Each structure stands twice: as structure tokens, then as C-alpha cells.
Amino acid sequence: MGRAKIAMKYIQKGKSRKLSYNQRINGLKSKISEFSKSGAKACLIVYNDDDNFGAMTWPEDPTTVNSMLQEYEHQKIETPPKIFDVKDYFENKKDIAQAAIIKVRKDILKNKYPTWHPNFNQMEEKNLISFITSIEEKIQVCNGKISMLKDMQQNDTNFLQNTPHMQIMVQENVTIPQMQQQIHAPMKSIDDIQAENVTIPQ
């Protein structure tokens, strides 16, 4: 079973309070001294209610205490501690998941499109050279087709860009109303055309 809780309350008697204070201080000094033996820099500052004695420090050398305090303040200003909150937690999980997805995709591509076939290990040198030559020829053919398609696409683009600038050539003596009349004039029937061609005898 655990130890029973001790009720914390202010010690009314001055003599008992000072005795308890000295016991607690000696206990803290002992603990921090043991802690500093591990190589860590430790400092203890305790203020007593009696101002005549001032603050109690460990180590007792004021120069050492001031040096440790200045070093602490300097580190606190230069490199504030990183607070790892919930947002950082999920960002870390997200990065891990993305790295796993990328690795799986690479493995899939490696299995689907292997860069080296086991049969290549059994091929002779002349067969490998012939195979490489065939691959290079196919690459050149593909590059030629790609270049031809690019030229065709560029020609189509130039044609479309120049089409809006094409002008319709019209006669200089034809005015806009005459053009509209010619465009919107109704079609004549064959009888009307024949009647126009009949000459009336004098």
C-alpha cells in the first residue's frame, strides 16, 4: 500500500518552522549534489522569509551561480525550446505515410518495369551489342516521330493564329449597302430570268 497523504499547512511556531526549513534545505542540497555528479549543471536558489540572511544558493560561490544564470538566459533567448503539439504530431504522421506511399509506388514500378532482365546475364557480348544497337535505332525512330508531330502541331497553331487576319477581297466600287443588298436579295426564278432576256421588237 502507498504512503498516506500528509496534510500541508503553515507551521505557526517560529522555532519549529525554522527547524523544518533547515531540514528541507539540507535534503535539497543533498539531492542536487547527487544530481550534479552525473555531469549536469544544476543550481538551487531558495529565498527565506528572514531577509537578514538573504537567498540560499547551491553552489555557494556567487560567481558560479551568476555564470550559470547568464548561460541559461543566453540559451533561452537564442534557441527557444520546440513545443511538439497536436499539429506537429499529425504532420509527422503525414510525412511518414507519404514516405511509405512513395516507397510502395517505387516497388510497384520496379516490379512492373524491371530495368534488367535475367536473360541478359546469359547473353553473349555480340548479342548484347546487337540488342543495344536495335534499341538505339528504335529510339531514333521515336525521336523522329516526336519531332514530326511537334512540327505538325506548330503548323496548325500558326494557321489558327493567322486565320483571323485573313481579309476578304471585294471590289472597290461596291459600297456596304450594295453588298448588303446583294447578300440579302431574294433568289430569282427561271421565268424571271427568261423574261429579262426577252428583247421587245421595235
GROMACS .gro file of C-alpha atoms in nm:
model
  202
    1MET     CA    1   0.000   0.000   0.000
    2GLY     CA    2   0.108   0.355  -0.067
    3ARG     CA    3   0.203   0.605   0.193
    4ALA     CA    4  -0.080   0.811   0.337
    5LYS     CA    5  -0.106   1.171   0.220
    6ILE     CA    6   0.039   1.432   0.455
    7ALA     CA    7  -0.167   1.744   0.502
    8MET     CA    8   0.039   2.051   0.408
    9LYS     CA    9  -0.018   2.353   0.631
   10TYR     CA   10   0.169   2.656   0.752
   11ILE     CA   11   0.381   2.597   1.064
   12GLN     CA   12   0.273   2.851   1.320
   13LYS     CA   13   0.565   2.824   1.565
   14GLY     CA   14   0.873   3.011   1.450
   15LYS     CA   15   1.121   2.771   1.606
   16SER     CA   16   0.954   2.464   1.455
   17ARG     CA   17   0.923   2.641   1.120
   18LYS     CA   18   1.295   2.727   1.112
   19LEU     CA   19   1.391   2.373   1.211
   20SER     CA   20   1.175   2.226   0.935
   21TYR     CA   21   1.320   2.477   0.688
   22ASN     CA   22   1.677   2.376   0.768
   23GLN     CA   23   1.590   2.008   0.732
   24ARG     CA   24   1.428   2.063   0.393
   25ILE     CA   25   1.722   2.276   0.273
   26ASN     CA   26   1.975   2.014   0.372
   27GLY     CA   27   1.766   1.750   0.192
   28LEU     CA   28   1.752   1.961  -0.127
   29LYS     CA   29   2.126   2.027  -0.115
   30SER     CA   30   2.194   1.656  -0.084
   31LYS     CA   31   1.967   1.570  -0.377
   32ILE     CA   32   2.103   1.838  -0.610
   33SER     CA   33   2.459   1.745  -0.520
   34GLU     CA   34   2.391   1.384  -0.621
   35PHE     CA   35   2.221   1.505  -0.940
   36SER     CA   36   2.521   1.719  -1.040
   37LYS     CA   37   2.753   1.417  -1.012
   38SER     CA   38   2.601   1.284  -1.336
   39GLY     CA   39   2.760   1.574  -1.525
   40ALA     CA   40   2.454   1.801  -1.539
   41LYS     CA   41   2.480   2.166  -1.443
   42ALA     CA   42   2.244   2.228  -1.151
   43CYS     CA   43   2.171   2.539  -0.949
   44LEU     CA   44   1.948   2.592  -0.644
   45ILE     CA   45   1.823   2.928  -0.517
   46VAL     CA   46   1.595   2.948  -0.213
   47TYR     CA   47   1.460   3.265  -0.053
   48ASN     CA   48   1.390   3.258   0.321
   49ASP     CA   49   1.128   3.471   0.489
   50ASP     CA   50   1.408   3.617   0.701
   51ASP     CA   51   1.567   3.888   0.484
   52ASN     CA   52   1.866   3.917   0.717
   53PHE     CA   53   2.024   3.603   0.572
   54GLY     CA   54   1.930   3.664   0.205
   55ALA     CA   55   1.895   3.389  -0.055
   56MET     CA   56   2.049   3.048  -0.009
   57THR     CA   57   2.228   2.916  -0.320
   58TRP     CA   58   2.393   2.598  -0.431
   59PRO     CA   59   2.672   2.611  -0.533
   60GLU     CA   60   2.756   2.862  -0.261
   61ASP     CA   61   3.001   3.054  -0.483
   62PRO     CA   62   2.810   3.362  -0.620
   63THR     CA   63   3.037   3.382  -0.928
   64THR     CA   64   2.949   3.027  -1.031
   65VAL     CA   65   2.579   3.090  -0.976
   66ASN     CA   66   2.583   3.412  -1.183
   67SER     CA   67   2.771   3.237  -1.465
   68MET     CA   68   2.512   2.958  -1.477
   69LEU     CA   69   2.223   3.207  -1.475
   70GLN     CA   70   2.374   3.408  -1.762
   71GLU     CA   71   2.431   3.092  -1.964
   72TYR     CA   72   2.071   2.986  -1.906
   73GLU     CA   73   1.934   3.326  -2.012
   74HIS     CA   74   2.154   3.327  -2.323
   75GLN     CA   75   2.032   2.983  -2.432
   76LYS     CA   76   1.672   3.076  -2.362
   77ILE     CA   77   1.693   3.380  -2.593
   78GLU     CA   78   1.885   3.212  -2.878
   79THR     CA   79   1.721   2.871  -2.903
   80PRO     CA   80   1.371   2.859  -2.757
   81PRO     CA   81   1.250   2.505  -2.696
   82LYS     CA   82   1.036   2.346  -2.965
   83ILE     CA   83   0.683   2.272  -2.850
   84PHE     CA   84   0.560   1.948  -3.004
   85ASP     CA   85   0.184   1.999  -3.025
   86VAL     CA   86  -0.101   1.810  -3.190
   87LYS     CA   87  -0.040   1.977  -3.527
   88ASP     CA   88   0.322   1.863  -3.529
   89TYR     CA   89   0.210   1.512  -3.436
   90PHE     CA   90  -0.023   1.484  -3.736
   91GLU     CA   91   0.235   1.645  -3.966
   92ASN     CA   92   0.484   1.381  -3.859
   93LYS     CA   93   0.229   1.104  -3.922
   94LYS     CA   94   0.152   1.256  -4.264
   95ASP     CA   95   0.520   1.263  -4.363
   96ILE     CA   96   0.564   0.901  -4.256
   97ALA     CA   97   0.257   0.794  -4.457
   98GLN     CA   98   0.373   0.983  -4.768
   99ALA     CA   99   0.719   0.826  -4.745
  100ALA     CA  100   0.560   0.480  -4.721
  101ILE     CA  101   0.337   0.552  -5.025
  102ILE     CA  102   0.635   0.668  -5.233
  103LYS     CA  103   0.829   0.354  -5.139
  104VAL     CA  104   0.538   0.128  -5.238
  105ARG     CA  105   0.499   0.309  -5.572
  106LYS     CA  106   0.869   0.267  -5.646
  107ASP     CA  107   0.848  -0.104  -5.568
  108ILE     CA  108   0.545  -0.141  -5.797
  109LEU     CA  109   0.722   0.036  -6.085
  110LYS     CA  110   1.035  -0.170  -6.026
  111ASN     CA  111   0.839  -0.495  -6.046
  112LYS     CA  112   0.627  -0.379  -6.341
  113TYR     CA  113   0.910  -0.228  -6.545
  114PRO     CA  114   1.234  -0.403  -6.447
  115THR     CA  115   1.550  -0.240  -6.580
  116TRP     CA  116   1.742  -0.566  -6.612
  117HIS     CA  117   1.610  -0.896  -6.736
  118PRO     CA  118   1.767  -1.218  -6.606
  119ASN     CA  119   1.820  -1.339  -6.965
  120PHE     CA  120   2.076  -1.062  -7.017
  121ASN     CA  121   2.315  -1.245  -6.786
  122GLN     CA  122   2.326  -1.542  -7.026
  123MET     CA  123   2.366  -1.342  -7.349
  124GLU     CA  124   2.699  -1.320  -7.528
  125GLU     CA  125   2.874  -0.989  -7.586
  126LYS     CA  126   2.788  -0.971  -7.958
  127ASN     CA  127   2.422  -1.037  -7.881
  128LEU     CA  128   2.419  -0.759  -7.622
  129ILE     CA  129   2.579  -0.519  -7.872
  130SER     CA  130   2.320  -0.613  -8.134
  131PHE     CA  131   2.041  -0.562  -7.883
  132ILE     CA  132   2.175  -0.219  -7.782
  133THR     CA  133   2.204  -0.117  -8.149
  134SER     CA  134   1.842  -0.219  -8.211
  135ILE     CA  135   1.728  -0.018  -7.909
  136GLU     CA  136   1.920   0.291  -8.027
  137GLU     CA  137   1.761   0.266  -8.374
  138LYS     CA  138   1.414   0.248  -8.220
  139ILE     CA  139   1.494   0.550  -8.004
  140GLN     CA  140   1.597   0.748  -8.313
  141VAL     CA  141   1.275   0.649  -8.493
  142CYS     CA  142   1.069   0.758  -8.191
  143ASN     CA  143   1.255   1.089  -8.173
  144GLY     CA  144   1.187   1.147  -8.543
  145LYS     CA  145   0.814   1.082  -8.497
  146ILE     CA  146   0.804   1.312  -8.196
  147SER     CA  147   0.979   1.588  -8.393
  148MET     CA  148   0.736   1.544  -8.686
  149LEU     CA  149   0.433   1.565  -8.454
  150LYS     CA  150   0.573   1.880  -8.295
  151ASP     CA  151   0.619   2.040  -8.640
  152MET     CA  152   0.262   1.948  -8.740
  153GLN     CA  153   0.128   2.092  -8.418
  154GLN     CA  154   0.329   2.411  -8.469
  155ASN     CA  155   0.198   2.448  -8.826
  156ASP     CA  156  -0.160   2.404  -8.708
  157THR     CA  157  -0.104   2.664  -8.437
  158ASN     CA  158   0.040   2.915  -8.686
  159PHE     CA  159  -0.251   2.858  -8.924
  160LEU     CA  160  -0.507   2.919  -8.649
  161GLN     CA  161  -0.324   3.232  -8.538
  162ASN     CA  162  -0.317   3.376  -8.892
  163THR     CA  163  -0.679   3.289  -8.983
  164PRO     CA  164  -0.842   3.590  -8.805
  165HIS     CA  165  -0.615   3.824  -9.005
  166MET     CA  166  -0.731   3.698  -9.347
  167GLN     CA  167  -0.929   3.959  -9.537
  168ILE     CA  168  -1.195   3.908  -9.800
  169MET     CA  169  -1.109   4.086 -10.124
  170VAL     CA  170  -1.403   4.292 -10.260
  171GLN     CA  171  -1.439   4.536 -10.544
  172GLU     CA  172  -1.351   4.893 -10.459
  173ASN     CA  173  -1.667   5.036 -10.626
  174VAL     CA  174  -1.904   4.823 -10.419
  175THR     CA  175  -2.037   5.005 -10.116
  176ILE     CA  176  -2.155   4.844  -9.794
  177PRO     CA  177  -2.531   4.896  -9.869
  178GLN     CA  178  -2.481   4.738 -10.211
  179MET     CA  179  -2.307   4.443 -10.052
  180GLN     CA  180  -2.591   4.402  -9.805
  181GLN     CA  181  -2.844   4.422 -10.089
  182GLN     CA  182  -2.658   4.156 -10.285
  183ILE     CA  183  -2.631   3.933  -9.984
  184HIS     CA  184  -2.995   3.962  -9.875
  185ALA     CA  185  -3.152   3.980 -10.226
  186PRO     CA  186  -3.411   3.705 -10.292
  187MET     CA  187  -3.335   3.437 -10.547
  188LYS     CA  188  -3.495   3.487 -10.892
  189SER     CA  189  -3.700   3.219 -11.057
  190ILE     CA  190  -3.624   3.079 -11.402
  191ASP     CA  191  -3.926   3.260 -11.555
  192ASP     CA  192  -3.799   3.594 -11.429
  193ILE     CA  193  -3.456   3.532 -11.575
  194GLN     CA  194  -3.605   3.435 -11.914
  195ALA     CA  195  -3.830   3.743 -11.913
  196GLU     CA  196  -3.532   3.968 -11.856
  197ASN     CA  197  -3.354   3.813 -12.155
  198VAL     CA  198  -3.651   3.863 -12.396
  199THR     CA  199  -3.600   4.164 -12.627
  200ILE     CA  200  -3.903   4.364 -12.735
  201PRO     CA  201  -3.907   4.426 -13.115
  202GLN     CA  202  -3.914   4.793 -13.227
   0.00000   0.00000   0.00000
